[in-house]
Amino acid sequence: MTAIGTDSLRRTAELDRRLFELESLLKAGEALQGVLDVGELCALVLSMVRERTGSSELTVLLLDEEAEMFRLESSSMDDLPSGLSFPAERGILWSRLRAGQAFSVVDLEGRPRFADVFSTHGLGQLRSTLWLPLVISDRVVGVVTVGEGDAPREDAELEFLSRLVKTAAVSLNTALLYRSIESARGQLRGSLHKLSLLFDITRALSAVSDLTQLLKIILSRALEAAGAERGSMMLLDEASGELAVKVVFGLPDAETQRQINEGLIQCQRFSRGEGIAGKVLEAGRSIRVDDTEQDRGFERGSSDHVRSLLCVPLNVDDETIGVINISNKSDGQPFADEDEEILEALADQAAVAIARARLYEAAITDGLTGLHVRRFTLHRLRQEVKRSRRYGPGLSIILCDIDHFKSVNDNYGHPAGDRVLEMIAESIRAALRVDVDIAGRFGGEEFLIVVPQTNLEGAAECAERLRAAVEELTVPVSEDRALQVTMSFGVAQLGAEETESELISIMERNGIGTDASIPTHIENILKRNYVTLISGRRLKPSKLGIVLAQGY
């Protein structure tokens, strides 16, 4: 095998390993989410670490922040004293724990690297060689200790274990908050309610994959948990490095709020270090402003109604991907430590859900057009077919392709062809009903549009509006030259016995959605830049069948 072939295989194997580990981490996160019992959660974490390392000598020590002590919480060994602990003293060991990366606690000869701490506090009883810090951002939750195992300790394995326990740290943090509030039920009934709400939020977030809907849920639950009147969700735009507002709630003008949430109005953006939100982005830590009138860092601008403010970062793998902003408690009081704790716990869960939703969105979205990919579009079509069968009313589809698209690429080059696809995709999005219609890239220059709750004539009107809009497009291909294109459309309504595959096949058999040779029996009537209605498994009679460009 050539060196190039060997290198390609090596890269393929590395990619396969990374994909497998990403899937494993996602599955581990799903298993850890929703477990509120600290003991059960620790046992689950130890089971996962044992599976990867082959070690039977495992413990979890959690940090008691008030006492500044690490205390034994769970162990796979029966002979350890239940009171085993050591102080959280600032030093080299503490620095290694706070760094959040796996590290060896013994040297090459098996001697403890932190001999004084180990001997003073009996940590040799742990029989550990590797420590895995449980850290959220730079806040230490605890540590998982690992003894000798069967699996080799390679860098890739250590990196995986570090990521695994970071995921576990988020769930443990939530569980520890739950336990602390549960122990003081009489004095902290309100906090217990909020934490139960956090648990409900965790379950709700795990079931939502649409990013916009996810952000709305996160923000509404954040406002509910802290008793706030208004808020916003900002996500980091990686291209510009700025925070962009994605969702807002509680604005005095409901119409302005709607337009912001639908992307029709762009709000002020914040760079790193700019304003309170920008400072949170830069530092990756929460900032609380009790009185905006007295705070010099607060940029008032159009926010004259903001009295107090709490901004919390959305952190994933030590990176801040956004900020949750809430303002004005309903009771008129400033935000308390308890509000900040609850919101930070919510933000940790939300950040993971947002990262997962972004991955999902990337997987179902065509990179060039921004429309859905073929597989997902057909999946949604199957769902709509089932819904139409059960509830009615009608369901129609529009299959369309760009006329003579090959000549565009041949004559003007592929960049011009890409620009045509992008602009047509924008026209398709503008023509659809938000959160109702579904559009996807079906082939190279073909698009499939699913139009629920719409009969044949209604879908034809939609297709004609889109056909006319495309016909008016002007696509610049150079500084002094522009191109105009047209599209052809086939429209069909779901029949009583038809499946989604049969519905598409009917149109393809009649020459819709393809630049291939047109069947002889319709070659004289099927033209380009037309909307064609298909009914009863064949082209309709001429009165209704072929709709000329000027006919609607």
Short mmCIF file of N, CA and C in Angstrom, two decimals, residues 2-107:
data_model
loop_
_atom_site.label_atom_id
_atom_site.label_comp_id
_atom_site.label_asym_id
_atom_site.label_seq_id
_atom_site.Cartn_x
_atom_site.Cartn_y
_atom_site.Cartn_z
N THR A 2 0.51 2.27 -0.79
CA THR A 2 1.30 3.49 -0.89
C THR A 2 1.21 4.29 0.41
N ALA A 3 2.16 5.23 0.53
CA ALA A 3 2.16 6.09 1.72
C ALA A 3 0.89 6.91 1.80
N ILE A 4 0.40 7.35 0.61
CA ILE A 4 -0.84 8.14 0.59
C ILE A 4 -2.01 7.30 1.06
N GLY A 5 -2.05 6.03 0.60
CA GLY A 5 -3.14 5.15 1.03
C GLY A 5 -3.08 4.88 2.51
N THR A 6 -1.87 4.66 3.04
CA THR A 6 -1.73 4.42 4.48
C THR A 6 -2.17 5.63 5.28
N ASP A 7 -1.76 6.81 4.82
CA ASP A 7 -2.15 8.04 5.51
C ASP A 7 -3.66 8.23 5.47
N SER A 8 -4.29 7.91 4.34
CA SER A 8 -5.75 8.03 4.23
C SER A 8 -6.45 7.08 5.18
N LEU A 9 -5.96 5.84 5.27
CA LEU A 9 -6.56 4.88 6.20
C LEU A 9 -6.41 5.35 7.63
N ARG A 10 -5.23 5.93 7.94
CA ARG A 10 -5.02 6.40 9.30
C ARG A 10 -5.97 7.53 9.65
N ARG A 11 -6.16 8.46 8.69
CA ARG A 11 -7.10 9.56 8.94
C ARG A 11 -8.52 9.04 9.09
N THR A 12 -8.87 8.06 8.25
CA THR A 12 -10.21 7.48 8.33
C THR A 12 -10.43 6.81 9.68
N ALA A 13 -9.41 6.07 10.14
CA ALA A 13 -9.52 5.40 11.44
C ALA A 13 -9.64 6.40 12.57
N GLU A 14 -8.89 7.52 12.47
CA GLU A 14 -8.97 8.54 13.51
C GLU A 14 -10.34 9.20 13.52
N LEU A 15 -10.88 9.47 12.32
CA LEU A 15 -12.22 10.06 12.24
C LEU A 15 -13.26 9.11 12.80
N ASP A 16 -13.12 7.81 12.49
CA ASP A 16 -14.07 6.82 13.02
C ASP A 16 -14.01 6.77 14.54
N ARG A 17 -12.78 6.85 15.09
CA ARG A 17 -12.63 6.83 16.55
C ARG A 17 -13.30 8.05 17.17
N ARG A 18 -13.09 9.21 16.56
CA ARG A 18 -13.67 10.42 17.12
C ARG A 18 -15.20 10.41 17.05
N LEU A 19 -15.73 9.91 15.94
CA LEU A 19 -17.18 9.82 15.81
C LEU A 19 -17.76 8.87 16.85
N PHE A 20 -17.07 7.72 17.06
CA PHE A 20 -17.54 6.76 18.05
C PHE A 20 -17.52 7.38 19.44
N GLU A 21 -16.45 8.12 19.77
CA GLU A 21 -16.36 8.72 21.08
C GLU A 21 -17.38 9.83 21.27
N LEU A 22 -17.67 10.58 20.20
CA LEU A 22 -18.70 11.61 20.29
C LEU A 22 -20.06 10.98 20.56
N GLU A 23 -20.36 9.90 19.84
CA GLU A 23 -21.62 9.21 20.07
C GLU A 23 -21.68 8.65 21.49
N SER A 24 -20.54 8.10 21.96
CA SER A 24 -20.50 7.55 23.33
C SER A 24 -20.75 8.64 24.36
N LEU A 25 -20.14 9.83 24.15
CA LEU A 25 -20.35 10.93 25.08
C LEU A 25 -21.79 11.41 25.08
N LEU A 26 -22.40 11.47 23.89
CA LEU A 26 -23.80 11.89 23.81
C LEU A 26 -24.71 10.90 24.53
N LYS A 27 -24.44 9.59 24.34
CA LYS A 27 -25.23 8.57 25.02
C LYS A 27 -25.03 8.64 26.53
N ALA A 28 -23.76 8.86 26.93
CA ALA A 28 -23.48 8.98 28.37
C ALA A 28 -24.22 10.18 28.96
N GLY A 29 -24.21 11.30 28.21
CA GLY A 29 -24.93 12.48 28.69
C GLY A 29 -26.42 12.24 28.84
N GLU A 30 -27.00 11.50 27.89
CA GLU A 30 -28.43 11.18 27.98
C GLU A 30 -28.72 10.30 29.19
N ALA A 31 -27.79 9.36 29.48
CA ALA A 31 -28.00 8.47 30.63
C ALA A 31 -27.88 9.23 31.95
N LEU A 32 -26.96 10.22 31.99
CA LEU A 32 -26.74 10.96 33.23
C LEU A 32 -27.83 12.00 33.48
N GLN A 33 -28.39 12.55 32.39
CA GLN A 33 -29.43 13.55 32.56
C GLN A 33 -30.67 12.94 33.22
N GLY A 34 -31.24 13.69 34.10
CA GLY A 34 -32.48 13.25 34.71
C GLY A 34 -32.31 12.47 35.98
N VAL A 35 -31.06 12.08 36.35
CA VAL A 35 -30.81 11.37 37.61
C VAL A 35 -30.50 12.41 38.68
N LEU A 36 -31.33 12.48 39.69
CA LEU A 36 -31.17 13.49 40.73
C LEU A 36 -30.60 12.92 42.03
N ASP A 37 -30.53 11.60 42.17
CA ASP A 37 -29.96 11.00 43.36
C ASP A 37 -28.44 10.95 43.22
N VAL A 38 -27.73 11.60 44.16
CA VAL A 38 -26.27 11.70 44.07
C VAL A 38 -25.62 10.32 44.10
N GLY A 39 -26.08 9.46 44.98
CA GLY A 39 -25.49 8.12 45.07
C GLY A 39 -25.68 7.32 43.79
N GLU A 40 -26.89 7.37 43.23
CA GLU A 40 -27.17 6.66 41.98
C GLU A 40 -26.33 7.23 40.84
N LEU A 41 -26.19 8.54 40.83
CA LEU A 41 -25.41 9.19 39.78
C LEU A 41 -23.94 8.81 39.89
N CYS A 42 -23.40 8.80 41.11
CA CYS A 42 -21.99 8.41 41.31
C CYS A 42 -21.76 6.96 40.88
N ALA A 43 -22.69 6.09 41.21
CA ALA A 43 -22.55 4.69 40.82
C ALA A 43 -22.56 4.55 39.30
N LEU A 44 -23.36 5.35 38.62
CA LEU A 44 -23.42 5.31 37.17
C LEU A 44 -22.11 5.81 36.57
N VAL A 45 -21.56 6.89 37.15
CA VAL A 45 -20.28 7.42 36.67
C VAL A 45 -19.17 6.39 36.85
N LEU A 46 -19.11 5.74 38.02
CA LEU A 46 -18.07 4.74 38.27
C LEU A 46 -18.20 3.57 37.31
N SER A 47 -19.43 3.19 37.00
CA SER A 47 -19.65 2.09 36.05
C SER A 47 -19.11 2.45 34.67
N MET A 48 -19.33 3.69 34.25
CA MET A 48 -18.84 4.13 32.94
C MET A 48 -17.32 4.18 32.90
N VAL A 49 -16.70 4.68 33.99
CA VAL A 49 -15.24 4.75 34.04
C VAL A 49 -14.63 3.36 34.10
N ARG A 50 -15.26 2.46 34.86
CA ARG A 50 -14.76 1.08 34.95
C ARG A 50 -14.78 0.41 33.58
N GLU A 51 -15.84 0.66 32.80
CA GLU A 51 -15.96 0.06 31.48
C GLU A 51 -14.83 0.51 30.55
N ARG A 52 -14.38 1.77 30.71
CA ARG A 52 -13.34 2.29 29.83
C ARG A 52 -11.93 1.94 30.31
N THR A 53 -11.73 1.84 31.62
CA THR A 53 -10.37 1.67 32.15
C THR A 53 -10.06 0.24 32.58
N GLY A 54 -11.10 -0.54 32.87
CA GLY A 54 -10.88 -1.90 33.37
C GLY A 54 -10.46 -1.93 34.83
N SER A 55 -10.50 -0.77 35.51
CA SER A 55 -10.08 -0.71 36.92
C SER A 55 -11.25 -1.05 37.84
N SER A 56 -10.95 -1.77 38.92
CA SER A 56 -11.95 -2.09 39.94
C SER A 56 -11.76 -1.25 41.20
N GLU A 57 -10.79 -0.34 41.16
CA GLU A 57 -10.48 0.49 42.33
C GLU A 57 -10.83 1.94 41.98
N LEU A 58 -12.09 2.27 42.23
CA LEU A 58 -12.63 3.56 41.81
C LEU A 58 -13.36 4.22 42.97
N THR A 59 -13.24 5.55 43.05
CA THR A 59 -13.99 6.30 44.05
C THR A 59 -14.42 7.64 43.48
N VAL A 60 -15.45 8.22 44.10
CA VAL A 60 -15.86 9.59 43.81
C VAL A 60 -15.78 10.37 45.11
N LEU A 61 -15.00 11.45 45.11
CA LEU A 61 -14.94 12.37 46.24
C LEU A 61 -15.52 13.70 45.80
N LEU A 62 -16.49 14.22 46.55
CA LEU A 62 -17.15 15.47 46.19
C LEU A 62 -16.72 16.58 47.14
N LEU A 63 -16.66 17.80 46.60
CA LEU A 63 -16.20 18.95 47.38
C LEU A 63 -17.34 19.55 48.19
N ASP A 64 -17.13 19.62 49.51
CA ASP A 64 -18.02 20.36 50.40
C ASP A 64 -17.50 21.79 50.44
N GLU A 65 -18.15 22.69 49.70
CA GLU A 65 -17.61 24.04 49.54
C GLU A 65 -17.61 24.82 50.85
N GLU A 66 -18.60 24.61 51.69
CA GLU A 66 -18.63 25.34 52.96
C GLU A 66 -17.49 24.92 53.87
N ALA A 67 -17.24 23.62 53.94
CA ALA A 67 -16.15 23.12 54.80
C ALA A 67 -14.81 23.10 54.09
N GLU A 68 -14.81 23.32 52.77
CA GLU A 68 -13.60 23.25 51.96
C GLU A 68 -12.88 21.92 52.15
N MET A 69 -13.68 20.85 52.03
CA MET A 69 -13.15 19.50 52.19
C MET A 69 -13.69 18.61 51.07
N PHE A 70 -12.82 17.73 50.54
CA PHE A 70 -13.26 16.68 49.64
C PHE A 70 -13.65 15.47 50.49
N ARG A 71 -14.88 14.97 50.31
CA ARG A 71 -15.37 13.86 51.12
C ARG A 71 -15.73 12.68 50.22
N LEU A 72 -15.44 11.48 50.74
CA LEU A 72 -15.75 10.26 49.99
C LEU A 72 -17.26 10.14 49.84
N GLU A 73 -17.71 10.01 48.59
CA GLU A 73 -19.14 9.91 48.31
C GLU A 73 -19.54 8.52 47.85
N SER A 74 -18.70 7.88 47.01
CA SER A 74 -19.03 6.57 46.46
C SER A 74 -17.75 5.84 46.12
N SER A 75 -17.77 4.50 46.25
CA SER A 75 -16.56 3.72 45.99
C SER A 75 -16.93 2.32 45.51
N SER A 76 -16.05 1.77 44.67
CA SER A 76 -16.22 0.38 44.25
C SER A 76 -15.52 -0.59 45.21
N MET A 77 -14.85 -0.03 46.24
CA MET A 77 -14.11 -0.85 47.23
C MET A 77 -14.85 -0.82 48.57
N ASP A 78 -14.92 -1.97 49.23
CA ASP A 78 -15.68 -2.08 50.47
C ASP A 78 -14.88 -1.75 51.71
N ASP A 79 -13.54 -1.67 51.58
CA ASP A 79 -12.70 -1.53 52.78
C ASP A 79 -12.27 -0.10 53.06
N LEU A 80 -12.87 0.88 52.41
CA LEU A 80 -12.49 2.26 52.66
C LEU A 80 -13.32 2.85 53.80
N PRO A 81 -12.70 3.64 54.66
CA PRO A 81 -13.47 4.28 55.74
C PRO A 81 -14.42 5.33 55.17
N SER A 82 -15.64 5.38 55.70
CA SER A 82 -16.65 6.29 55.16
C SER A 82 -16.28 7.75 55.38
N GLY A 83 -15.44 8.03 56.37
CA GLY A 83 -15.07 9.41 56.67
C GLY A 83 -13.83 9.89 55.95
N LEU A 84 -13.36 9.14 54.96
CA LEU A 84 -12.15 9.53 54.23
C LEU A 84 -12.34 10.90 53.57
N SER A 85 -11.39 11.80 53.78
CA SER A 85 -11.50 13.14 53.23
C SER A 85 -10.13 13.80 53.19
N PHE A 86 -10.04 14.92 52.49
CA PHE A 86 -8.82 15.73 52.51
C PHE A 86 -9.21 17.17 52.20
N PRO A 87 -8.43 18.13 52.69
CA PRO A 87 -8.80 19.54 52.54
C PRO A 87 -8.55 20.06 51.13
N ALA A 88 -9.37 21.05 50.74
CA ALA A 88 -9.20 21.70 49.44
C ALA A 88 -8.23 22.86 49.59
N GLU A 89 -7.00 22.53 49.89
CA GLU A 89 -5.97 23.55 50.10
C GLU A 89 -5.41 24.05 48.77
N ARG A 90 -5.20 25.35 48.69
CA ARG A 90 -4.65 25.94 47.47
C ARG A 90 -3.19 25.55 47.33
N GLY A 91 -2.89 24.88 46.24
CA GLY A 91 -1.54 24.42 45.99
C GLY A 91 -1.48 23.75 44.63
N ILE A 92 -0.46 22.93 44.41
CA ILE A 92 -0.29 22.27 43.12
C ILE A 92 -1.43 21.30 42.85
N LEU A 93 -1.81 20.49 43.85
CA LEU A 93 -2.88 19.52 43.67
C LEU A 93 -4.18 20.23 43.32
N TRP A 94 -4.48 21.31 44.04
CA TRP A 94 -5.70 22.07 43.75
C TRP A 94 -5.66 22.65 42.34
N SER A 95 -4.50 23.15 41.93
CA SER A 95 -4.37 23.71 40.58
C SER A 95 -4.62 22.65 39.52
N ARG A 96 -4.10 21.43 39.75
CA ARG A 96 -4.33 20.36 38.79
C ARG A 96 -5.81 19.98 38.73
N LEU A 97 -6.47 19.96 39.88
CA LEU A 97 -7.91 19.65 39.89
C LEU A 97 -8.70 20.72 39.16
N ARG A 98 -8.36 21.97 39.42
CA ARG A 98 -9.10 23.08 38.81
C ARG A 98 -8.90 23.14 37.30
N ALA A 99 -7.76 22.64 36.82
CA ALA A 99 -7.49 22.64 35.37
C ALA A 99 -8.46 21.75 34.61
N GLY A 100 -9.03 20.75 35.30
CA GLY A 100 -10.07 19.92 34.69
C GLY A 100 -9.57 18.84 33.76
N GLN A 101 -8.27 18.54 33.75
CA GLN A 101 -7.72 17.50 32.88
C GLN A 101 -7.23 16.31 33.72
N ALA A 102 -7.35 15.10 33.14
CA ALA A 102 -6.88 13.90 33.83
C ALA A 102 -5.38 14.00 34.11
N PHE A 103 -4.96 13.53 35.29
CA PHE A 103 -3.53 13.57 35.61
C PHE A 103 -3.16 12.37 36.50
N SER A 104 -1.90 11.95 36.39
CA SER A 104 -1.40 10.84 37.18
C SER A 104 -0.98 11.34 38.56
N VAL A 105 -1.30 10.56 39.60
CA VAL A 105 -0.92 10.95 40.96
C VAL A 105 0.27 10.12 41.46
N VAL A 106 0.84 9.31 40.61
CA VAL A 106 2.04 8.54 40.96
C VAL A 106 3.08 8.75 39.87
N ASP A 107 4.39 8.60 40.26
CA ASP A 107 5.43 8.74 39.27
C ASP A 107 5.69 7.39 38.60
#
